[in-house]
Each structure stands twice: as C-alpha cells, then as structure tokens.
Coordinates of C-alpha atoms and ligand atoms in Angstrom, one line a residue:
X1 CA -31.0 -2.8 15.3
X2 CA -28.6 0.1 15.3
X3 CA -28.5 1.7 11.8
X4 CA -25.2 3.3 10.7
X5 CA -25.0 5.8 7.7
X6 CA -21.7 5.9 6.1
X7 CA -20.8 8.7 3.7
X8 CA -18.7 8.2 0.8
X9 CA -18.0 4.8 -0.7
X10 CA -14.6 5.2 -1.1
X11 CA -11.9 2.7 0.4
X12 CA -12.6 3.8 3.8
X13 CA -16.2 3.9 3.5
X14 CA -16.5 0.4 2.0
X15 CA -14.0 -0.8 4.6
X16 CA -16.4 0.0 7.4
X17 CA -19.1 -0.9 5.8
X18 CA -17.7 -4.4 5.6
X19 CA -16.5 -4.4 9.1
X20 CA -19.9 -3.0 10.5
X21 CA -21.7 -5.7 8.4
X22 CA -19.7 -8.4 9.8
X23 CA -20.6 -7.6 13.3
X24 CA -24.9 -7.3 12.6
X25 CA -25.1 -3.7 12.0
X26 CA -27.5 -2.5 9.3
X27 CA -25.4 -0.2 7.4
X28 CA -26.2 2.4 4.6
X29 CA -23.6 3.7 2.5
X30 CA -24.2 7.2 0.8
X31 CA -22.1 7.9 -2.3
X32 CA -22.1 10.9 -4.3
X33 CA -20.7 9.7 -7.5
X34 CA -23.2 8.3 -10.3
X35 CA -21.8 4.8 -9.8
X36 CA -18.9 2.9 -7.9
X37 CA -16.2 2.6 -10.8
X38 CA -12.6 2.0 -12.0
X39 CA -10.9 5.1 -10.8
X40 CA -7.6 5.6 -9.4
X41 CA -4.1 3.9 -9.9
X42 CA -1.4 2.3 -7.5
X43 CA -2.5 2.1 -3.7
X44 CA 0.7 0.4 -1.4
X45 CA -1.1 -1.8 1.4
X46 CA 1.4 -2.6 4.3
X47 CA 0.6 -5.3 6.7
X48 CA -0.8 -3.2 9.2
X49 CA -4.0 -2.9 6.7
X50 CA -3.5 -6.3 4.7
X51 CA -3.6 -8.6 8.0
X52 CA -7.6 -7.1 8.6
X53 CA -8.5 -7.7 4.6
X54 CA -7.1 -11.3 5.5
X55 CA -9.3 -11.5 8.5
X56 CA -12.4 -10.3 6.7
X57 CA -11.8 -13.2 4.3
X58 CA -10.6 -10.9 1.2
X59 CA -6.8 -12.1 1.0
X60 CA -7.5 -15.0 -1.7
X61 CA -9.4 -12.5 -4.0
X62 CA -6.8 -9.9 -3.5
X63 CA -3.6 -11.8 -4.2
X64 CA -5.1 -12.8 -8.0
X65 CA -4.2 -9.3 -8.5
X66 CA -2.2 -7.7 -5.8
X67 CA 1.5 -7.9 -6.2
X68 CA 3.8 -9.0 -3.1
X69 CA 7.0 -7.0 -4.3
X70 CA 10.3 -9.2 -3.6
X71 CA 12.2 -5.8 -2.9
X72 CA 12.6 -2.4 -3.0
X73 CA 15.3 -0.9 -5.2
X74 CA 16.7 2.5 -5.0
X75 CA 18.2 4.1 -8.0
X76 CA 20.2 7.3 -8.9
X77 CA 17.5 9.4 -11.0
X78 CA 20.2 10.9 -13.5
X79 CA 22.7 7.5 -13.9
X80 CA 20.4 4.7 -13.2
X81 CA 22.9 3.2 -10.6
X82 CA 21.5 1.0 -8.0
X83 CA 22.0 2.8 -4.7
X84 CA 20.2 0.5 -2.6
X85 CA 17.9 -2.4 -2.0
X86 CA 15.7 -3.6 0.6
X87 CA 14.6 -7.3 0.4
X88 CA 10.7 -7.6 1.1
X89 CA 8.8 -10.7 0.1
X90 CA 9.0 -13.4 2.6
X91 CA 11.0 -11.5 5.0
X92 CA 8.6 -8.6 5.3
X93 CA 5.7 -11.0 5.5
X94 CA 7.6 -13.1 8.4
X95 CA 8.9 -10.0 10.4
X96 CA 5.2 -7.9 10.0
X97 CA 2.7 -11.0 10.1
X98 CA 1.0 -10.2 6.8
X99 CA 2.1 -9.6 3.3
X100 CA 2.8 -5.9 1.8
X101 CA 1.0 -5.6 -1.3
X102 CA 1.0 -3.4 -4.2
X103 CA -2.7 -3.1 -5.8
X104 CA -4.7 -1.3 -8.3
X105 CA -7.1 0.7 -5.8
X106 CA -10.0 -0.3 -8.4
X107 CA -9.2 -4.0 -7.5
X108 CA -8.9 -3.3 -3.6
X109 CA -12.4 -0.8 -4.2
X110 CA -14.2 -4.0 -5.9
X111 CA -13.2 -6.7 -3.5
X112 CA -14.6 -4.7 -0.4
X113 CA -17.5 -3.8 -2.9
X114 CA -18.5 -7.2 -3.4
X115 CA -18.7 -7.9 0.4
X116 CA -21.7 -4.9 0.7
X117 CA -25.1 -6.1 -0.3
X118 CA -26.0 -3.8 -3.5
X119 CA -29.0 -2.6 -1.5
X120 CA -26.9 -1.1 1.2
X121 CA -25.2 1.4 -1.2
X122 CA -27.0 4.5 -2.5
X123 CA -25.2 6.1 -5.3
X124 CA -25.7 9.6 -6.4
X125 CA -26.4 10.9 -2.9
X126 CA -24.1 13.7 -2.3
X127 CA -24.3 14.7 1.5
X128 CA -24.7 18.8 2.1
X129 CA -25.8 18.8 5.6
X130 CA -26.8 16.8 8.8
X131 CA -27.9 17.6 12.2
X132 CA -27.5 15.2 15.5
X133 CA -31.0 15.3 16.7
X134 CA -30.0 13.5 20.0
X135 CA -32.1 10.7 19.5
X136 CA -30.5 9.9 15.8
X137 CA -29.2 11.7 13.1
X138 CA -30.7 13.6 10.1
X139 CA -29.0 13.7 6.7
X140 CA -29.6 16.1 4.0
X141 CA -28.6 15.3 0.4
X142 CA -28.2 17.7 -2.9
X143 CA -31.2 15.9 -4.5
X144 CA -33.4 17.4 -1.7
X145 CA -33.6 14.0 0.0
X146 CA -33.0 12.9 3.4
X147 CA -32.6 9.7 5.6
X148 CA -32.0 9.1 9.4
X149 CA -29.6 6.7 10.9
X150 CA -28.3 6.0 14.7
X151 CA -25.1 6.9 13.7
X152 CA -23.2 9.1 10.9
X153 CA -19.7 8.0 9.9
X154 CA -18.2 10.8 7.6
X155 CA -15.9 8.8 5.3
X156 CA -16.2 11.6 2.5
X157 CA -12.9 11.8 1.5
X158 CA -10.0 14.9 1.9
X159 CA -12.7 17.5 1.1
X160 CA -15.3 16.1 3.6
X161 CA -18.6 18.0 4.4
X162 CA -18.8 16.3 7.8
X163 CA -15.1 17.3 8.5
X164 CA -16.0 20.8 7.6
X165 CA -19.0 20.8 10.0
X166 CA -17.1 19.0 12.8
X167 CA -13.8 21.2 12.6
X168 CA -15.0 24.1 11.2
X169 CA -12.8 26.1 8.4
X170 CA -8.9 25.1 7.9
X171 CA -6.0 26.3 6.1
X172 CA -4.7 23.5 4.1
X173 CA -0.9 24.1 4.0
X174 CA 0.7 23.7 0.6
X175 CA 3.8 21.3 0.0
X176 CA 4.9 23.1 -3.1
X177 CA 4.9 19.8 -4.6
X178 CA 2.6 18.0 -6.6
X179 CA 2.4 14.1 -7.9
X180 CA 1.8 13.0 -11.2
X181 CA 0.0 9.4 -10.9
X182 CA -0.9 6.6 -13.2
X183 CA -0.4 3.4 -14.9
X184 CA 1.8 2.1 -17.8
X185 CA 1.4 -1.3 -19.3
X186 CA 4.3 -3.4 -18.6
X187 CA 4.7 -4.4 -22.0
X188 CA 5.7 -0.9 -23.2
X189 CA 8.4 -1.0 -20.6
X190 CA 10.0 -4.4 -21.2
X191 CA 13.3 -4.2 -19.6
X192 CA 11.9 -3.2 -16.3
X193 CA 11.8 -5.9 -13.4
X194 CA 7.9 -6.5 -12.5
X195 CA 8.6 -8.0 -9.2
X196 CA 9.7 -5.1 -7.4
X197 CA 9.1 -1.5 -6.2
X198 CA 11.8 0.8 -8.1
X199 CA 12.6 4.3 -6.9
X200 CA 14.6 6.9 -8.8
X201 CA 15.6 9.9 -6.6
X202 CA 16.9 13.1 -8.0
X203 CA 17.9 16.4 -5.8
X204 CA 14.1 17.5 -5.7
X205 CA 12.2 15.2 -7.5
X206 CA 11.6 11.1 -7.7
X207 CA 9.5 8.9 -9.7
X208 CA 8.5 5.7 -7.8
X209 CA 6.9 2.7 -9.9
X210 CA 5.1 -0.4 -8.4
X211 CA 3.6 -3.5 -10.0
X212 CA -0.3 -4.0 -10.3
X213 CA -2.5 -6.0 -11.6
X214 CA -0.4 -9.3 -11.2
X215 CA 2.3 -7.4 -13.1
X216 CA 0.4 -6.4 -16.3
X217 CA 0.8 -2.7 -15.2
X218 CA 3.2 -0.5 -13.3
X219 CA 1.7 2.3 -11.1
X220 CA 3.9 5.5 -11.1
X221 CA 3.7 8.7 -8.7
X222 CA 6.2 11.0 -9.5
X223 CA 6.6 13.9 -6.9
X224 CA 7.8 17.4 -8.5
X225 CA 8.6 20.4 -6.9
X226 CA 6.8 23.8 -8.1
X227 CA 3.7 26.0 -6.6
X228 CA 2.1 26.4 -10.1
X229 CA -0.1 23.3 -9.7
X230 CA -2.4 23.9 -6.8
X231 CA -5.6 21.7 -7.6
X232 CA -5.8 19.4 -4.7
X233 CA -8.2 16.4 -6.7
X234 CA -7.8 12.8 -7.6
X235 CA -9.6 13.4 -10.7
X236 CA -7.8 16.3 -12.2
X237 CA -6.0 15.4 -15.5
X238 CA -2.5 16.1 -15.5
X239 CA -0.6 16.9 -18.7
X240 CA 1.8 13.6 -19.9
X241 CA 4.1 16.5 -21.9
X242 CA 4.6 18.6 -18.6
X243 CA 5.6 14.7 -16.9
X244 CA 7.9 13.9 -19.6
X245 CA 9.4 17.4 -19.3
X246 CA 9.9 17.2 -15.9
X247 CA 12.1 13.9 -16.1
X248 CA 13.9 14.8 -19.5
X249 CA 17.5 14.6 -18.5
X250 CA 16.8 11.7 -16.4
X251 CA 18.1 8.0 -16.7
X252 CA 17.1 6.6 -19.9
X253 CA 14.5 3.9 -17.8
X254 CA 12.7 6.9 -16.4
X255 CA 12.5 8.6 -19.8
X256 CA 10.9 5.1 -20.9
X257 CA 8.4 5.2 -18.2
X258 CA 7.3 8.5 -18.7
X259 CA 7.4 8.5 -22.9
X260 CA 4.6 5.4 -22.3
X261 CA 2.3 7.6 -20.4
X262 CA -0.8 8.5 -22.2
X263 CA -3.1 9.3 -19.3
X264 CA -1.9 11.0 -15.8
X265 CA -3.9 12.7 -13.0
X266 CA -1.8 15.2 -10.6
X267 CA -2.6 16.0 -7.3
X268 CA -1.4 19.2 -5.7
X269 CA 0.2 17.9 -2.3
X270 CA -1.3 19.8 0.8
X271 CA -1.1 18.8 4.5
X272 CA -3.6 19.6 7.1
X273 CA -2.9 19.9 11.1
X274 CA -4.4 16.7 12.8
X275 CA -8.0 17.5 14.1
X276 CA -8.2 17.8 17.9
X277 CA -11.6 16.0 17.7
X278 CA -13.3 14.0 15.3
X279 CA -16.9 14.5 16.2
X280 CA -19.2 14.2 18.9
X281 CA -22.4 12.7 20.2
X282 CA -23.4 10.1 17.4
X283 CA -21.2 11.8 14.5
X284 CA -17.5 10.7 13.6
X285 CA -14.8 10.8 10.9
X286 CA -13.3 7.9 9.1
X287 CA -10.0 7.6 6.6
X288 CA -9.1 10.7 5.0
X289 CA -12.0 13.0 6.1
X290 CA -10.1 12.2 9.7
X291 CA -6.5 12.6 8.7
X292 CA -5.6 13.5 5.2
X293 CA -2.1 12.8 4.7
X294 CA 1.0 13.4 2.7
X295 CA 1.3 10.2 0.5
X296 CA 4.9 9.6 1.5
X297 CA 4.0 6.7 4.2
X298 CA 1.7 4.9 1.7
X299 CA -0.4 4.7 4.7
X300 CA -3.9 6.5 3.3
X301 CA -5.7 3.0 2.5
X302 CA -3.8 1.4 5.5
X303 CA -5.3 3.8 7.9
X304 CA -8.7 3.9 6.6
X305 CA -8.9 0.1 7.0
X306 CA -7.8 0.4 10.5
X307 CA -10.1 3.0 11.3
X308 CA -12.7 0.6 9.9
X309 CA -12.0 -2.4 11.9
X310 CA -11.9 0.2 15.2
X311 CA -15.1 1.7 14.6
X312 CA -16.2 -1.6 14.2
X313 CA -15.0 -3.1 17.6
X314 CA -15.9 -0.3 19.4
X315 CA -19.8 0.2 18.1
X316 CA -20.3 -3.6 18.7
X317 CA -18.8 -3.5 22.2
X318 CA -20.7 -0.3 23.5
X319 CA -24.1 -1.2 21.9
X320 CA -24.4 -4.8 22.6
X321 CA -27.8 -5.5 24.7
X322 CA -26.1 -8.0 26.9
X323 CA -26.4 -11.4 25.6
X324 CA -22.9 -11.6 23.7
X325 CA -24.3 -12.5 20.3
X326 CA -23.2 -10.3 17.3
X327 CA -26.7 -10.1 16.3
X328 CA -28.5 -9.4 19.3
X329 CA -30.9 -6.6 20.1
X330 CA -28.6 -3.7 20.1
X331 CA -28.6 -0.6 22.5
X332 CA -28.6 2.5 20.3
X333 CA -27.9 4.6 23.5
X334 CA -24.3 3.3 23.7
X335 CA -23.3 4.6 20.4
X336 CA -21.7 8.0 21.6
X337 CA -19.8 6.0 24.1
X338 CA -18.2 3.6 21.4
X339 CA -17.5 6.6 19.1
X340 CA -15.6 8.1 21.7
X341 CA -13.4 4.9 22.1
X342 CA -13.1 4.7 18.5
X343 CA -11.6 8.3 18.5
X344 CA -9.7 7.8 21.5
X345 CA -7.8 4.9 20.2
X346 CA -7.4 5.9 16.8
X347 CA -6.4 9.8 16.8
X348 CA -3.4 9.5 18.6
X349 CA -1.9 6.9 16.3
X350 CA -3.0 8.5 13.0
X351 CA -2.0 11.9 14.1
X352 CA 1.5 10.2 14.6
X353 CA 1.5 8.4 11.0
X354 CA 0.2 12.0 9.8
X355 CA 2.8 14.1 10.9
X356 CA 5.3 11.4 10.2
X357 CA 4.2 11.6 6.7
X358 CA 5.7 15.1 6.9
X359 CA 9.5 14.3 6.6
X360 CA 9.4 10.7 6.3
X361 CA 8.6 7.5 4.4
X362 CA 9.5 7.8 0.8
X363 CA 11.3 11.2 1.5
X364 CA 13.8 9.4 3.5
X365 CA 15.1 8.1 0.0
X366 CA 17.5 10.4 -1.2
X367 CA 20.4 10.5 -3.7
X368 CA 23.5 9.8 -1.3
X369 CA 25.6 13.0 -0.3
X370 CA 28.1 14.0 2.2
X371 CA 25.7 13.8 4.9
X372 CA 23.4 10.8 3.5
X373 CA 25.9 8.0 2.8
X374 CA 24.4 5.3 0.8
X375 CA 21.7 3.0 2.7
X376 CA 21.5 5.9 5.4
X377 CA 18.0 6.8 4.2
X378 CA 17.1 3.5 3.4
X379 CA 17.9 2.1 7.0
X380 CA 16.0 5.1 8.3
X381 CA 12.9 4.6 5.9
X382 CA 12.3 0.8 7.5
X383 CA 12.8 2.4 11.1
X384 CA 10.2 4.9 10.1
X385 CA 7.5 2.5 9.0
X386 CA 8.3 -0.8 11.2
X387 CA 6.0 0.4 14.0
X388 CA 3.3 1.4 11.4
X389 CA 3.4 -2.0 9.8
X390 CA 3.9 -4.0 12.8
X391 CA 0.6 -2.4 14.4
X392 CA -2.4 -4.3 14.8
X393 CA -5.0 -2.4 15.6
X394 CA -7.4 -5.3 17.0
X395 CA -5.0 -6.1 19.2
X396 CA -4.3 -3.0 20.7
X397 CA -8.3 -2.7 21.4
X398 CA -7.9 -5.9 22.8
X399 CA -5.4 -4.4 25.1
X400 CA -6.9 -1.4 25.7
Ligands
FAD501 P1 -11.9 8.6 -0.8 O1 -10.8 7.4 -1.2 O2 -11.2 10.1 -1.4 O3 -13.0 8.3 -0.6 C1 -14.2 9.1 -0.5 C2 -15.4 8.7 -1.1 O4 -16.3 10.1 -0.7 C3 -15.1 9.1 -2.3 O5 -16.1 7.9 -3.2 C4 -16.2 10.4 -2.7 O6 -16.7 10.4 -3.8 C5 -17.1 10.2 -1.6 N1 -17.8 11.5 -1.3 C6 -17.1 12.9 -1.1 N2 -18.0 13.8 -0.6 C7 -19.0 13.3 -0.6 C8 -20.0 13.6 -0.3 N3 -20.5 14.9 0.3 N4 -21.3 12.7 -0.3 C9 -21.1 11.9 -0.4 N5 -19.9 10.8 -1.0 C10 -19.4 12.0 -1.0 N6 -4.8 6.9 -3.4 C11 -3.6 6.5 -4.0 O7 -2.7 6.0 -3.3 N7 -3.3 6.0 -5.2 C12 -4.6 6.4 -6.0 O8 -4.5 6.4 -7.1 C13 -5.6 6.9 -5.7 N8 -6.6 7.1 -6.7 C14 -7.9 7.7 -6.0 C15 -9.1 8.0 -6.7 C16 -9.7 8.5 -6.5 C17 -11.4 9.1 -7.3 C18 -10.3 8.6 -5.0 C19 -11.8 9.6 -4.3 C20 -9.3 8.3 -4.3 C21 -8.0 8.3 -4.7 N9 -6.9 7.5 -3.5 C22 -6.0 7.4 -4.1 C23 -7.0 8.1 -2.3 C24 -7.0 6.8 -1.6 O9 -8.2 6.2 -1.8 C25 -7.5 7.5 0.0 O10 -6.3 8.2 0.4 C26 -7.5 6.2 0.9 O11 -7.9 5.1 0.3 C27 -8.5 6.6 2.0 O12 -10.0 6.2 1.5 P2 -11.1 7.6 1.8 O13 -12.2 6.4 1.6 O14 -10.8 7.9 3.2 O15 -11.2 8.6 1.0

C-alpha cells in the first residue's frame, strides 16, 4: 500500500484525494483550518475541469447547484450599452466536450469532500516542516505532532509551506490591482438576467457577475486599480463602502449590484514566476501551491483538478506491482518516477496558462476604442481560452 499525504483540503487537495482514492491509494489529507467550511464565493469551471469531475461521478450532484451560463455578455461600464455577446450553453459544451459551469466554491468543495472518507481528513493540522528521509517523508505539524507517508503532495495554496521549502524565497510581483469578491442574493437585483455571465468594462476597472446556487445568488468579482490594498488573502474582509465608491458613476445596474453587497472579501492580485521544479524525490506540489496565477483565465480550480487527475494517473502507473489491477500491492519505490512524470506533463501546461493569465482571459474584454473595435476583445478571448478548455489531461497522458 502506498500512503500519500496531501497537505491542504482546498479544491486541489480534495480533488487529489478523490483521484488517488479512486485508484486504490491510501490518502491522508492534512488541513490547517478547524473544519472544512462554507468558504469562498464564485468559481468558474471550464470544460477542462468539468470533464474530469464528470468522470469521477460528480456531475449529477453538481448540476443541482452549478449554473451552465447561456452566454457571456459584455456591457459598457458607464452607459450599460451591450457591446458584445458570446453564446455559451449547448454550443460551448459541444465544442469543448463538457459543460462550462459557474459554481459556488463551497458547493464544489462539498461535492469533493463527500467522496473522501471522513477518517482520511485531519483538520487542525498545519504543516510547518517536512523531511524526505529516502524511504518515506516525515511531516511536522504546528501542534508538535508528526506523520509519515510515502509521498507528500503540497496542495497548501498560494502561501504554501511546501513550495517555500522546494523553491526557496520568492518575490511576488504586485499587479497594483485588487479584486473585491462576494455574493449578492439574486432577488436584490431582480432586473438582472440569471442565466449568463455579465461583464461591465471601464477604462481601468471591471465588474464580472455570474449566477451560482441554481441562480439564487450572483457571484461578483470587481477588479480595481490602486496599490494601497496589498493583502494577498482569500479571507481578508473588504469594505463594501470602498467597493460602492469605486463604481459610483457606473451604469445604474452596476450600482444596484454593489449597493446590495453586504459582505465582501478583497484580494490583492500578485503574480509569481513559474517554478523551475515542483519538488524532488517523494515530494511535489499541486494547484495554487505549484502555479499561483492571476484570476483572468478563471482557471485556478480547473488547473488544480487537472493536476489531481495527472498525479493519480502517474503514481498509479509508476507504482503498480505488475498485476495490473488497481488495488494490487504497490511498489513505493516507483513514486519518484511517478512524480517526475507528473511534473513533466503538468509544468509546461500550467506555465503556459499562468503566463497567459497575465495579459489575457477576461483582461481582453475592453471597452471598444480606436484599436479595439467592438467584438475584437471577445474574439481574442475565445482564441485565448479555447486551447485551455479543449485540453483533456487524461488523453494527453495516454498519448505521452
Ligand atoms: P486553496 O483553495 O487555496 O486551498 C489550499 C488549502 O490549504 C486551504 O484549505 C488552506 O487552509 C490549506 N493550507 C494552507 N497552508 C496549510 C498548511 N501549512 N497546513 C495545512 N493546510 C494548509 N477562488 C475563486 O475563484 N473564487 C473564490 O471565491 C475563492 N475563494 C476562496 C476562499 C478560500 C478560503 C480559499 C482558501 C481559496 C479560495 N479561492 C477562490 C481559490 C481557489 O479555491 C483556488 O485558486 C483553486 O481552487 C486552487 O485550489 P488549491 O486547493 O490549490 O488552493
């Protein structure tokens, strides 16, 4: 039996646990929080991620709350004039082979957590250090406890302890922008359509709104310029008054949304250079710990889910004891080879997504100007994301 320790029970860590357990690994997930809770707001799940969740049997459950937007509509920030509309829905699903969903992070988190036995998840376990001892990895926790495993997967997010040990000190690059996020009950903005992603664009700010929880809530992300907000934290509270002030002279529909906001989080947007390596021996990284990215491609969760599928596939192949069955005795000696293959397939792809997110994705949605006629930004956005949405990591592994 190969024992895998996954540090972090976010979307990436739980996805890794689901994928590994499905292939017969023994998995322990260590999470620093006191409990797995209702945290976050809206997430975008493009076909590259949703196709894997469907293969893991999660699609029917998710469909109850996830929304499959009928279209992406871009409006002018000050006048509210409709600029461009990209149909999604059936057409997107047919083109990319799986649905595009907008989902509450907590709903996806719960769907994944429901697939992991409770005894495999250890909360209040904050990793503070580890040592690869050759025949296994020793984990050290803040409470003084320790654990051992054959493999350590650092899925501990953007401020990853495992990443720091693997990569050393880094200098995050501040984009001088920050994002307000949160949820607005749809009944507070009754005139807004609940079946589409809406984006209002201004010269330097934009507000994106997407339905979640079967359309009962609109999840918003408002990106604003300014270097004064420097806190990189999902849980840092933002000031709803600051949000309202930033959009005070915008389209009345935008003002209606921001004035309905009671609770918002504010996240300073930083970037980091892609890593040269994700680990060595029995240690690797996954999700935001491996490739923290700006949110403009909407791929934080999707890339973490792809990592999870690839990790499980590569470890499975490299540790099989020869009988070919999934639950066969495994050879822990194959883990380093499995992790090397995992990194080899994932790092080039996520590097491309990470670098693309810097200037692409929703940043392409600009107000038309002399150099950006109506529709030009949208056309390049579709080009920009289609190679990501089309990607099937399991198919790529089969080819590689
Ligand atoms: P994360 O989702 O960040 O998960 C990392 C996990 O590791 C967390 O549970 C964290 O508590 C745990 N952890 C960190 N350090 C340690 C340690 N030393 N020991 C043990 N555990 C540790 N994205 C959006 O697009 N929209 C949102 O609204 C949104 N809300 C979020 C809210 C929270 C509280 C968090 C943590 C993330 C949120 N994200 C959101 C980010 C999004 O979930 C990720 O970009 C993406 O899903 C990749 O997930 P991840 O598992 O790699 O990282």
